[in-house]
Amino acid sequence: MNEKELIKKAKSGCVEAFEELISESQKKVFNIALKMMGNYDDANELAQEAFIKAYRSLHKFKGDSLFSTWIYRITTNVCLDELRKRKNKKVISLDQSMEYNGEEVERQIEDEAIGPEKLLEKKETKKVIEEAINSLSVDYKTVIVLRDIQNFSYEQIAKITNCPEGTVKSRLNRARHALKEILKGKKELLDEKFVK
Amino acid sequence: MKKCSEIMELIGLYIDNELDADLRAEFDEHIKVCENCKNEYTEQLEIVKLCNSIEEEELPEVFKEQLHEKLLKEKQRKNPLFFIKRRNVRIISSIAAVILIAFIARDFIMRDNYESGIKSESAKSFFSPSTKGADTNDLSLRATTEADNMSGDVSIASGYDFGNELEEIYGALEISEGTSEEKEFDEGTVSIGGIPEDVGNDEQEYLIRENMSKDLRGEYNPLMQIENITASEQDVVSVYMNMKVEDIKKVIDIANNYSIKLDSYIYNDAKAKNLYENYSFSLNVEKHNYNLFIEELKSLFEDIDISKVDGKILINLE
């Protein structure tokens, strides 16, 4: 049965057809949620919520994009909604102002020749970078996860996030810059831990 | 010649190989002479490589199973009949009863016109389901069907949490509690139907249906349906079963093997002290399947007790 037929059957309520439709995207959806949320339990719950939402609103899918793209869009939206709902979230972005001696100043970008990754033990790299991604603003986090972890194209990301491609490009550039800054912010701690 | 700020804006596109040849060449030229932009580029490139190196995690073991259950629940929710709440069952049943009376009355009037002298006999037959007159059976079966259609079915998926469904059943049973003259099966009917075709034979899943019917006296009479079916179809054996709740699934699986469905009614055992531990229900088994059905039950349950009470076969699996 091809995708079109499966969609038709799933729209009529057939759970098995829907499950076959999402079989390819399940792992990716879970991993997007995992990187967006930063923990296993939330990822499990929100990835499932994304699929339930997709099942519930299948009638709205008109075939304008690939079915998988539509699912990924729902997934990022579900995660973004949840992240925005949560209070006390850590947000650090390049554009964000910070307080220094009681005055609000623009965040300065520290210039260092040595990349932060060189300071890390390979074993710990993943954990540290995931923590850094987790502390990005939600928009930056989304593009980093979609582009640099999930390897979606700019065009796909534009469709998933419902943003113009130009926005995706500039946002990604700033997001990578911000990510680098966060990792540098961890430098002191990392120095103590890993630099011999 | 581009400024550093402009080159910085291009770093991401350069890394992703999204720049055209001219811009790429310009970028290359710039970072050859500008240490600052070169550093920014190499650092971002390393970050991207780090991100690329993060491998995908496998799905949690329970993911598909949990999702399947949620989808089944969602499917039920999509069904408009799901929204017929328990509290509405009484109202719906009352409406059904009124329509039923109108239906029967019409039938009686018509009979009156064409079969003078039979009217009183017919009415009497209807009130006594065991009467085997062809006309009577026909009439009462039609009446039952009508009542079922009007009262509506409330379907609830119960794949993963049978306990919740039992609460639903219990709630439905409470509605009719004490309204019937029947001592043994006095609390309405709750049936376990066959698994819908489009859902497949997933053993996790049952369809629980609540069926409330009223006879002309305005009293719930769940036996009416069974009695009439068995009276008109002599090749069917009516079997009452008593078992622990956790065994219901096994029995239904066996029943499905013999196409025993639709007419499998589950009754509350009025004698059971705890509704959550003990259940009784009735099955209509075709005669030619009866022995096979019993044999299969015996193979699964050690303590199977078969007896005949008031002409009915009673199987105790406790």
Short mmCIF file of C-alpha atoms in Angstrom, two decimals:
data_model
loop_
_atom_site.label_atom_id
_atom_site.label_comp_id
_atom_site.label_asym_id
_atom_site.label_seq_id
_atom_site.Cartn_x
_atom_site.Cartn_y
_atom_site.Cartn_z
CA MET A 1 0.00 0.00 0.00
CA ASN A 2 1.48 3.37 -0.96
CA GLU A 3 1.57 6.48 1.21
CA LYS A 4 -1.49 8.02 -0.39
CA GLU A 5 -3.60 4.94 0.22
CA LEU A 6 -2.33 4.66 3.78
CA ILE A 7 -3.21 8.29 4.45
CA LYS A 8 -6.69 7.72 3.09
CA LYS A 9 -7.16 4.66 5.27
CA ALA A 10 -5.70 6.39 8.32
CA LYS A 11 -8.03 9.34 7.77
CA SER A 12 -10.95 6.95 8.07
CA GLY A 13 -9.61 6.03 11.51
CA CYS A 14 -7.53 2.93 10.81
CA VAL A 15 -4.85 2.84 13.49
CA GLU A 16 -2.77 0.19 11.71
CA ALA A 17 -2.57 2.29 8.56
CA PHE A 18 -1.49 5.28 10.61
CA GLU A 19 1.16 3.22 12.38
CA GLU A 20 2.53 2.07 9.06
CA LEU A 21 2.60 5.67 7.87
CA ILE A 22 4.67 6.82 10.81
CA SER A 23 6.92 3.77 11.04
CA GLU A 24 9.73 5.54 9.19
CA SER A 25 9.52 8.79 11.10
CA GLN A 26 9.08 7.49 14.65
CA LYS A 27 12.75 7.37 15.51
CA LYS A 28 13.43 10.79 14.06
CA VAL A 29 10.44 12.30 15.82
CA PHE A 30 11.62 10.84 19.11
CA ASN A 31 15.14 12.16 18.56
CA ILE A 32 13.92 15.63 17.65
CA ALA A 33 11.89 15.65 20.84
CA LEU A 34 14.83 14.29 22.80
CA LYS A 35 17.17 17.03 21.67
CA MET A 36 14.52 19.70 22.04
CA MET A 37 13.51 18.66 25.52
CA GLY A 38 16.84 17.37 26.76
CA ASN A 39 15.52 14.32 28.57
CA TYR A 40 14.18 10.89 27.80
CA ASP A 41 10.86 11.01 29.61
CA ASP A 42 9.72 14.29 28.10
CA ALA A 43 10.83 13.09 24.68
CA ASN A 44 8.84 9.90 25.04
CA GLU A 45 5.74 11.75 26.13
CA LEU A 46 5.93 14.59 23.63
CA ALA A 47 6.82 12.39 20.66
CA GLN A 48 3.70 10.36 21.42
CA GLU A 49 1.68 13.52 21.85
CA ALA A 50 2.91 14.67 18.45
CA PHE A 51 1.69 11.46 16.83
CA ILE A 52 -1.65 11.63 18.59
CA LYS A 53 -2.07 15.21 17.39
CA ALA A 54 -1.18 14.12 13.90
CA TYR A 55 -3.71 11.29 14.04
CA ARG A 56 -6.34 13.64 15.40
CA SER A 57 -5.79 16.26 12.73
CA LEU A 58 -5.12 13.99 9.78
CA HIS A 59 -8.09 15.51 7.99
CA LYS A 60 -6.15 18.76 7.86
CA PHE A 61 -3.28 17.19 5.95
CA LYS A 62 -3.85 18.11 2.32
CA GLY A 63 -0.64 16.73 0.87
CA ASP A 64 1.00 20.14 0.33
CA SER A 65 4.18 18.81 1.88
CA LEU A 66 5.59 15.38 2.48
CA PHE A 67 3.72 13.54 5.21
CA SER A 68 6.95 13.18 7.19
CA THR A 69 7.60 16.93 6.98
CA TRP A 70 4.12 17.53 8.33
CA ILE A 71 4.81 15.15 11.22
CA TYR A 72 8.12 16.87 12.01
CA ARG A 73 6.39 20.22 12.03
CA ILE A 74 3.85 18.96 14.54
CA THR A 75 6.68 17.52 16.62
CA THR A 76 8.63 20.77 16.80
CA ASN A 77 5.45 22.70 17.55
CA VAL A 78 4.51 20.33 20.37
CA CYS A 79 8.00 20.67 21.86
CA LEU A 80 8.09 24.44 21.42
CA ASP A 81 4.70 24.81 23.06
CA GLU A 82 5.84 22.75 25.99
CA LEU A 83 9.13 24.62 26.33
CA ARG A 84 7.35 27.94 26.26
CA LYS A 85 4.90 26.76 28.85
CA ARG A 86 7.61 25.85 31.27
CA LYS A 87 8.75 28.48 33.61
CA ASN A 88 12.27 29.13 34.83
CA LYS A 89 13.76 27.84 31.65
CA LYS A 90 17.30 28.89 30.95
CA VAL A 91 17.51 31.02 27.84
CA ILE A 92 20.73 32.30 26.50
CA SER A 93 20.91 33.76 23.06
CA LEU A 94 23.39 35.91 21.29
CA ASP A 95 20.93 38.79 21.14
CA GLN A 96 20.08 38.63 24.79
CA SER A 97 21.24 41.42 27.07
CA MET A 98 22.90 40.67 30.36
CA GLU A 99 23.42 42.53 33.58
CA TYR A 100 26.90 43.62 34.59
CA ASN A 101 27.56 45.71 37.68
CA GLY A 102 23.93 46.73 37.73
CA GLU A 103 23.96 47.98 34.16
CA GLU A 104 22.43 46.27 31.24
CA VAL A 105 25.02 45.60 28.60
CA GLU A 106 25.01 43.71 25.33
CA ARG A 107 26.58 40.31 25.55
CA GLN A 108 30.09 40.50 24.26
CA ILE A 109 31.53 37.78 22.16
CA GLU A 110 34.76 36.60 23.54
CA ASP A 111 37.41 36.02 20.93
CA GLU A 112 39.38 32.88 21.38
CA ALA A 113 41.42 30.96 18.93
CA ILE A 114 40.96 27.58 20.57
CA GLY A 115 37.61 25.92 19.92
CA PRO A 116 35.82 24.72 23.01
CA GLU A 117 35.52 21.21 21.67
CA LYS A 118 39.24 20.80 21.90
CA LEU A 119 38.92 21.13 25.63
CA LEU A 120 36.59 18.26 25.99
CA GLU A 121 37.18 14.62 26.45
CA LYS A 122 35.41 12.71 23.71
CA LYS A 123 33.39 10.78 26.21
CA GLU A 124 31.88 13.89 27.69
CA THR A 125 31.44 15.78 24.46
CA LYS A 126 27.95 14.61 23.76
CA LYS A 127 26.68 15.41 27.21
CA VAL A 128 28.21 18.87 27.24
CA ILE A 129 26.97 19.81 23.80
CA GLU A 130 23.49 18.56 24.59
CA GLU A 131 23.42 20.66 27.71
CA ALA A 132 24.58 23.65 25.70
CA ILE A 133 21.88 23.07 23.07
CA ASN A 134 19.35 22.74 25.85
CA SER A 135 20.20 26.15 27.17
CA LEU A 136 19.69 27.88 23.83
CA SER A 137 16.59 29.91 23.16
CA VAL A 138 13.84 27.79 21.68
CA ASP A 139 14.14 29.21 18.17
CA TYR A 140 17.88 28.66 18.08
CA LYS A 141 17.55 25.25 19.60
CA THR A 142 15.04 24.25 16.92
CA VAL A 143 17.26 25.14 13.98
CA ILE A 144 20.34 23.55 15.55
CA VAL A 145 18.46 20.34 16.25
CA LEU A 146 16.89 20.20 12.80
CA ARG A 147 19.97 21.18 10.82
CA ASP A 148 23.06 20.06 12.72
CA ILE A 149 21.70 17.00 14.50
CA GLN A 150 18.93 15.77 12.22
CA ASN A 151 20.53 17.04 9.00
CA PHE A 152 17.42 18.46 7.40
CA SER A 153 17.95 20.76 4.43
CA TYR A 154 17.25 24.48 4.68
CA GLU A 155 14.17 23.96 2.55
CA GLN A 156 12.86 21.21 4.83
CA ILE A 157 13.55 23.27 7.93
CA ALA A 158 11.67 26.20 6.39
CA LYS A 159 8.67 23.94 5.85
CA ILE A 160 8.88 22.33 9.26
CA THR A 161 9.19 25.60 11.12
CA ASN A 162 6.90 27.46 8.73
CA CYS A 163 9.51 30.19 8.25
CA PRO A 164 11.02 31.67 5.08
CA GLU A 165 14.26 30.00 4.08
CA GLY A 166 16.11 33.30 4.52
CA THR A 167 15.04 33.41 8.15
CA VAL A 168 16.24 29.86 8.66
CA LYS A 169 19.64 30.71 7.23
CA SER A 170 20.24 33.77 9.36
CA ARG A 171 18.78 32.15 12.46
CA LEU A 172 21.00 29.13 12.05
CA ASN A 173 24.05 31.33 11.73
CA ARG A 174 23.21 33.14 14.93
CA ALA A 175 22.29 29.91 16.67
CA ARG A 176 25.66 28.34 15.93
CA HIS A 177 27.37 31.46 17.15
CA ALA A 178 25.32 31.40 20.32
CA LEU A 179 26.04 27.73 20.87
CA LYS A 180 29.73 28.39 20.59
CA GLU A 181 29.41 31.16 23.17
CA ILE A 182 27.60 28.92 25.61
CA LEU A 183 30.31 26.31 25.30
CA LYS A 184 32.89 28.96 25.95
CA GLY A 185 30.93 29.99 28.99
CA LYS A 186 31.54 26.52 30.30
CA LYS A 187 35.21 26.88 29.62
CA GLU A 188 36.33 27.50 33.15
CA LEU A 189 34.57 24.47 34.43
CA LEU A 190 35.81 22.41 31.56
CA ASP A 191 39.35 23.62 32.04
CA GLU A 192 39.36 22.28 35.55
CA LYS A 193 37.92 19.04 34.45
CA PHE A 194 39.64 18.17 31.22
CA VAL A 195 42.67 20.29 30.42
CA LYS A 196 45.89 18.73 31.53
CA MET B 1 35.43 43.50 -0.79
CA LYS B 2 33.06 42.45 1.97
CA LYS B 3 33.34 43.62 5.55
CA CYS B 4 33.94 41.20 8.42
CA SER B 5 30.33 41.54 9.58
CA GLU B 6 29.12 40.45 6.16
CA ILE B 7 31.52 37.53 6.07
CA MET B 8 30.36 36.46 9.54
CA GLU B 9 26.81 36.29 8.19
CA LEU B 10 27.98 33.89 5.50
CA ILE B 11 29.75 31.41 7.77
CA GLY B 12 26.75 29.16 8.20
CA LEU B 13 26.03 29.02 4.48
CA TYR B 14 29.69 28.37 3.78
CA ILE B 15 29.75 25.43 6.21
CA ASP B 16 26.56 24.03 4.67
CA ASN B 17 27.91 24.54 1.16
CA GLU B 18 25.03 26.83 0.28
CA LEU B 19 27.10 29.67 -1.22
CA ASP B 20 27.47 30.15 -4.95
CA ALA B 21 30.96 29.94 -6.47
CA ASP B 22 31.66 33.68 -6.43
CA LEU B 23 30.72 34.21 -2.83
CA ARG B 24 32.57 31.09 -1.81
CA ALA B 25 35.71 32.35 -3.49
CA GLU B 26 35.33 35.71 -1.78
CA PHE B 27 34.84 33.99 1.56
CA ASP B 28 37.98 31.88 1.01
CA GLU B 29 40.00 34.97 0.17
CA HIS B 30 38.74 36.80 3.25
CA ILE B 31 39.58 34.16 5.83
CA LYS B 32 43.05 33.83 4.38
CA VAL B 33 43.81 37.32 5.55
CA CYS B 34 41.39 37.82 8.45
CA GLU B 35 42.31 35.85 11.56
CA ASN B 36 39.18 36.89 13.42
CA CYS B 37 36.75 35.62 10.79
CA LYS B 38 38.83 32.50 10.27
CA ASN B 39 38.61 31.68 13.98
CA GLU B 40 34.92 32.22 14.03
CA TYR B 41 34.54 29.96 11.02
CA THR B 42 36.73 27.13 12.41
CA GLU B 43 34.98 27.23 15.77
CA GLN B 44 31.55 27.10 14.23
CA LEU B 45 32.66 24.30 11.94
CA GLU B 46 33.79 22.29 14.96
CA ILE B 47 30.46 22.90 16.67
CA VAL B 48 28.61 21.66 13.62
CA LYS B 49 30.83 18.58 13.44
CA LEU B 50 30.18 17.90 17.10
CA CYS B 51 26.46 18.13 16.57
CA ASN B 52 26.68 15.90 13.50
CA SER B 53 28.52 13.31 15.55
CA ILE B 54 25.64 12.89 17.99
CA GLU B 55 24.06 9.58 17.11
CA GLU B 56 20.35 9.00 17.15
CA GLU B 57 18.94 7.27 20.18
CA GLU B 58 16.80 4.20 19.79
CA LEU B 59 13.11 4.44 20.56
CA PRO B 60 12.22 3.47 24.12
CA GLU B 61 11.06 -0.14 24.28
CA VAL B 62 7.58 0.80 25.38
CA PHE B 63 7.16 3.59 22.85
CA LYS B 64 5.25 1.74 20.14
CA GLU B 65 3.10 -0.15 22.59
CA GLN B 66 2.14 2.97 24.51
CA LEU B 67 1.46 4.87 21.32
CA HIS B 68 -0.72 2.05 20.01
CA GLU B 69 -2.85 2.15 23.12
CA LYS B 70 -3.18 5.92 22.95
CA LEU B 71 -4.15 5.74 19.31
CA LEU B 72 -6.85 3.19 20.04
CA LYS B 73 -8.21 5.44 22.75
CA GLU B 74 -8.13 8.36 20.38
CA LYS B 75 -9.97 6.32 17.78
CA GLN B 76 -12.73 5.66 20.26
CA ARG B 77 -12.81 9.31 21.15
CA LYS B 78 -13.29 10.17 17.49
CA ASN B 79 -16.40 8.03 17.48
CA PRO B 80 -19.32 10.40 18.09
CA LEU B 81 -21.07 7.75 20.14
CA PHE B 82 -18.25 8.06 22.65
CA PHE B 83 -19.76 11.32 23.74
CA ILE B 84 -22.93 9.65 24.88
CA LYS B 85 -22.10 9.82 28.56
CA ARG B 86 -23.17 7.33 31.11
CA ARG B 87 -25.52 9.77 32.68
CA ASN B 88 -27.31 10.12 29.38
CA VAL B 89 -27.95 6.43 29.11
CA ARG B 90 -31.03 6.68 31.33
CA ILE B 91 -32.50 9.48 29.22
CA ILE B 92 -31.71 7.69 26.00
CA SER B 93 -33.19 4.48 27.35
CA SER B 94 -36.38 6.31 28.30
CA ILE B 95 -36.69 7.78 24.81
CA ALA B 96 -36.05 4.34 23.39
CA ALA B 97 -38.81 2.91 25.57
CA VAL B 98 -41.30 5.53 24.39
CA ILE B 99 -40.47 4.86 20.76
CA LEU B 100 -40.62 1.14 21.43
CA ILE B 101 -44.09 1.48 22.90
CA ALA B 102 -45.20 3.50 19.90
CA PHE B 103 -43.74 0.89 17.61
CA ILE B 104 -45.40 -2.01 19.38
CA ALA B 105 -48.67 -0.14 19.67
CA ARG B 106 -48.68 0.46 15.94
CA ASP B 107 -48.05 -3.21 15.36
CA PHE B 108 -50.88 -4.14 17.66
CA ILE B 109 -53.28 -1.78 15.98
CA MET B 110 -52.39 -3.23 12.61
CA ARG B 111 -52.81 -6.72 13.92
CA ASP B 112 -56.13 -5.70 15.34
CA ASN B 113 -57.29 -4.74 11.89
CA TYR B 114 -56.29 -7.98 10.25
CA GLU B 115 -56.27 -10.60 12.96
CA SER B 116 -59.15 -10.01 15.23
CA GLY B 117 -59.07 -12.11 18.33
CA ILE B 118 -55.28 -12.67 18.33
CA LYS B 119 -54.38 -9.36 19.92
CA SER B 120 -54.56 -10.35 23.56
CA GLU B 121 -52.66 -13.58 22.93
CA SER B 122 -49.87 -11.70 21.12
CA ALA B 123 -49.42 -9.20 23.87
CA LYS B 124 -49.24 -11.91 26.45
CA SER B 125 -46.66 -13.78 24.41
CA PHE B 126 -44.45 -10.75 24.16
CA PHE B 127 -44.29 -10.36 27.88
CA SER B 128 -43.24 -13.98 28.21
CA PRO B 129 -40.05 -14.47 26.22
CA SER B 130 -40.07 -18.24 26.65
CA THR B 131 -43.24 -18.53 24.55
CA LYS B 132 -42.31 -20.08 21.25
CA GLY B 133 -45.06 -18.85 18.96
CA ALA B 134 -43.51 -17.80 15.65
CA ASP B 135 -45.35 -14.49 15.47
CA THR B 136 -44.47 -13.62 19.02
CA ASN B 137 -40.81 -14.32 18.63
CA ASP B 138 -40.66 -12.33 15.48
CA LEU B 139 -42.35 -9.40 17.12
CA SER B 140 -40.25 -9.40 20.26
CA LEU B 141 -37.00 -9.73 18.35
CA ARG B 142 -37.87 -6.76 16.23
CA ALA B 143 -38.77 -4.84 19.32
CA THR B 144 -35.48 -5.66 20.94
CA THR B 145 -33.55 -4.57 17.88
CA GLU B 146 -35.41 -1.32 17.81
CA ALA B 147 -34.66 -0.68 21.46
CA ASP B 148 -30.99 -1.39 20.94
CA ASN B 149 -30.75 0.97 18.03
CA MET B 150 -32.42 3.76 19.88
CA SER B 151 -30.52 3.39 23.09
CA GLY B 152 -27.23 3.58 21.26
CA ASP B 153 -24.00 1.82 21.96
CA VAL B 154 -21.31 3.39 24.04
CA SER B 155 -18.00 1.97 22.95
CA ILE B 156 -14.91 2.31 25.04
CA ALA B 157 -11.47 1.03 24.15
CA SER B 158 -10.04 -0.96 26.96
CA GLY B 159 -6.78 -2.22 25.60
CA TYR B 160 -4.53 -1.30 28.45
CA ASP B 161 -6.61 -0.65 31.48
CA PHE B 162 -9.34 -3.08 32.05
CA GLY B 163 -9.91 -1.66 35.51
CA ASN B 164 -11.24 1.58 34.10
CA GLU B 165 -13.66 -0.26 31.88
CA LEU B 166 -14.91 -2.20 34.83
CA GLU B 167 -15.62 1.07 36.56
CA GLU B 168 -17.56 2.14 33.49
CA ILE B 169 -19.46 -1.11 33.50
CA TYR B 170 -20.10 -0.81 37.19
CA GLY B 171 -21.39 2.71 36.70
CA ALA B 172 -23.75 1.57 33.99
CA LEU B 173 -24.95 -1.27 36.10
CA GLU B 174 -25.77 1.06 38.95
CA ILE B 175 -28.22 2.92 36.77
CA SER B 176 -30.60 0.02 36.60
CA GLU B 177 -29.91 -1.45 39.97
CA GLY B 178 -32.98 -2.75 41.71
CA THR B 179 -35.36 -1.97 38.90
CA SER B 180 -35.95 -5.45 37.64
CA GLU B 181 -37.87 -8.36 38.92
CA GLU B 182 -35.09 -10.64 37.74
CA LYS B 183 -33.07 -11.69 40.75
CA GLU B 184 -30.14 -13.27 39.02
CA PHE B 185 -29.50 -10.90 36.13
CA ASP B 186 -31.18 -7.77 37.26
CA GLU B 187 -28.81 -5.05 36.26
CA GLY B 188 -29.05 -4.31 32.60
CA THR B 189 -26.68 -5.78 30.09
CA VAL B 190 -23.13 -5.10 29.24
CA SER B 191 -21.76 -6.94 26.28
CA ILE B 192 -18.33 -7.70 24.99
CA GLY B 193 -18.64 -7.60 21.25
CA GLY B 194 -16.35 -8.83 18.52
CA ILE B 195 -13.23 -6.93 17.58
CA PRO B 196 -13.94 -4.47 14.78
CA GLU B 197 -12.49 -5.49 11.43
CA ASP B 198 -10.51 -2.36 10.84
CA VAL B 199 -8.83 -2.65 14.19
CA GLY B 200 -7.67 -6.20 13.65
CA ASN B 201 -7.25 -9.05 16.06
CA ASP B 202 -5.05 -7.30 18.54
CA GLU B 203 -5.33 -9.31 21.69
CA GLN B 204 -4.97 -6.20 23.80
CA GLU B 205 -8.21 -4.86 22.69
CA TYR B 206 -11.83 -5.36 23.45
CA LEU B 207 -14.88 -3.50 22.60
CA ILE B 208 -17.13 -3.06 25.54
CA ARG B 209 -20.64 -2.15 24.77
CA GLU B 210 -23.25 -1.03 27.13
CA ASN B 211 -26.70 -2.03 26.14
CA MET B 212 -29.70 -0.96 28.07
CA SER B 213 -33.07 -2.22 27.06
CA LYS B 214 -36.52 -1.92 28.51
CA ASP B 215 -39.54 -4.01 28.04
CA LEU B 216 -43.07 -2.72 27.93
CA ARG B 217 -43.42 -2.61 31.68
CA GLY B 218 -40.65 -0.10 31.85
CA GLU B 219 -38.38 -2.50 33.62
CA TYR B 220 -34.96 -3.57 32.51
CA ASN B 221 -35.06 -7.06 31.26
CA PRO B 222 -31.68 -8.08 29.92
CA LEU B 223 -32.70 -11.69 29.57
CA MET B 224 -35.25 -10.85 26.94
CA GLN B 225 -32.70 -10.72 24.16
CA ILE B 226 -30.95 -13.96 24.99
CA GLU B 227 -34.15 -15.87 25.60
CA ASN B 228 -35.63 -14.86 22.32
CA ILE B 229 -32.57 -15.67 20.33
CA THR B 230 -32.24 -19.10 21.86
CA ALA B 231 -35.95 -19.75 21.45
CA SER B 232 -35.89 -19.06 17.75
CA GLU B 233 -32.50 -20.59 17.01
CA GLN B 234 -32.48 -24.06 18.44
CA ASP B 235 -28.95 -24.78 17.21
CA VAL B 236 -27.53 -22.35 19.74
CA VAL B 237 -26.52 -23.37 23.25
CA SER B 238 -26.87 -20.69 25.88
CA VAL B 239 -23.96 -20.84 28.30
CA TYR B 240 -23.48 -18.83 31.45
CA MET B 241 -19.92 -18.42 32.61
CA ASN B 242 -18.43 -17.33 35.89
CA MET B 243 -14.79 -16.35 36.18
CA LYS B 244 -12.23 -14.04 37.63
CA VAL B 245 -11.81 -10.72 35.91
CA GLU B 246 -8.26 -11.50 34.83
CA ASP B 247 -9.50 -14.55 32.94
CA ILE B 248 -12.05 -12.66 30.86
CA LYS B 249 -9.48 -11.88 28.20
CA LYS B 250 -8.53 -15.55 27.76
CA VAL B 251 -12.15 -16.60 27.46
CA ILE B 252 -12.93 -13.90 24.94
CA ASP B 253 -9.92 -14.98 22.87
CA ILE B 254 -11.23 -18.54 22.81
CA ALA B 255 -14.74 -17.32 22.07
CA ASN B 256 -13.43 -15.34 19.13
CA ASN B 257 -11.87 -18.51 17.73
CA TYR B 258 -15.35 -19.93 17.43
CA SER B 259 -16.91 -16.78 16.10
CA ILE B 260 -18.82 -16.36 19.32
CA LYS B 261 -19.43 -12.69 19.18
CA LEU B 262 -22.06 -9.99 19.10
CA ASP B 263 -24.40 -11.96 21.28
CA SER B 264 -21.94 -12.49 24.08
CA TYR B 265 -23.40 -10.64 26.98
CA ILE B 266 -21.61 -9.96 30.15
CA TYR B 267 -23.69 -9.80 33.28
CA ASN B 268 -22.88 -8.68 36.67
CA ASP B 269 -22.98 -11.56 39.05
CA ALA B 270 -25.29 -10.23 41.68
CA LYS B 271 -23.90 -12.71 44.15
CA ALA B 272 -20.32 -11.60 43.70
CA LYS B 273 -19.27 -9.53 46.65
CA ASN B 274 -16.59 -7.72 44.73
CA LEU B 275 -17.33 -6.62 41.20
CA TYR B 276 -13.67 -6.30 40.46
CA GLU B 277 -12.85 -9.89 41.18
CA ASN B 278 -15.64 -11.95 39.81
CA TYR B 279 -17.73 -11.77 36.68
CA SER B 280 -20.38 -13.79 35.03
CA PHE B 281 -21.55 -13.54 31.50
CA SER B 282 -23.52 -15.38 28.94
CA LEU B 283 -22.46 -16.72 25.59
CA ASN B 284 -24.47 -18.22 22.78
CA VAL B 285 -22.42 -21.07 21.37
CA GLU B 286 -23.41 -22.84 18.20
CA LYS B 287 -24.05 -26.49 18.93
CA HIS B 288 -21.45 -27.82 16.53
CA ASN B 289 -18.80 -25.67 18.24
CA TYR B 290 -19.86 -26.38 21.77
CA ASN B 291 -17.65 -29.40 22.47
CA LEU B 292 -14.56 -27.80 20.88
CA PHE B 293 -15.19 -24.67 22.88
CA ILE B 294 -15.43 -26.60 26.13
CA GLU B 295 -12.32 -28.64 25.32
CA GLU B 296 -10.33 -25.51 24.72
CA LEU B 297 -11.53 -24.02 27.97
CA LYS B 298 -10.50 -27.21 29.77
CA SER B 299 -7.02 -27.01 28.26
CA LEU B 300 -6.56 -23.54 29.70
CA PHE B 301 -8.35 -23.77 33.00
CA GLU B 302 -7.66 -26.56 35.45
CA ASP B 303 -10.62 -25.98 37.71
CA ILE B 304 -13.46 -25.95 35.27
CA ASP B 305 -16.84 -26.86 36.67
CA ILE B 306 -19.73 -27.49 34.30
CA SER B 307 -23.25 -27.85 35.65
CA LYS B 308 -26.81 -27.42 34.55
CA VAL B 309 -28.98 -25.00 36.47
CA ASP B 310 -32.60 -24.41 35.53
CA GLY B 311 -31.98 -25.89 32.10
CA LYS B 312 -29.02 -23.61 31.44
CA ILE B 313 -25.39 -24.63 31.23
CA LEU B 314 -23.25 -22.97 33.86
CA ILE B 315 -19.47 -23.02 33.53
CA ASN B 316 -17.47 -21.98 36.53
CA LEU B 317 -13.81 -21.18 35.89
CA GLU B 318 -12.96 -19.90 39.33
#
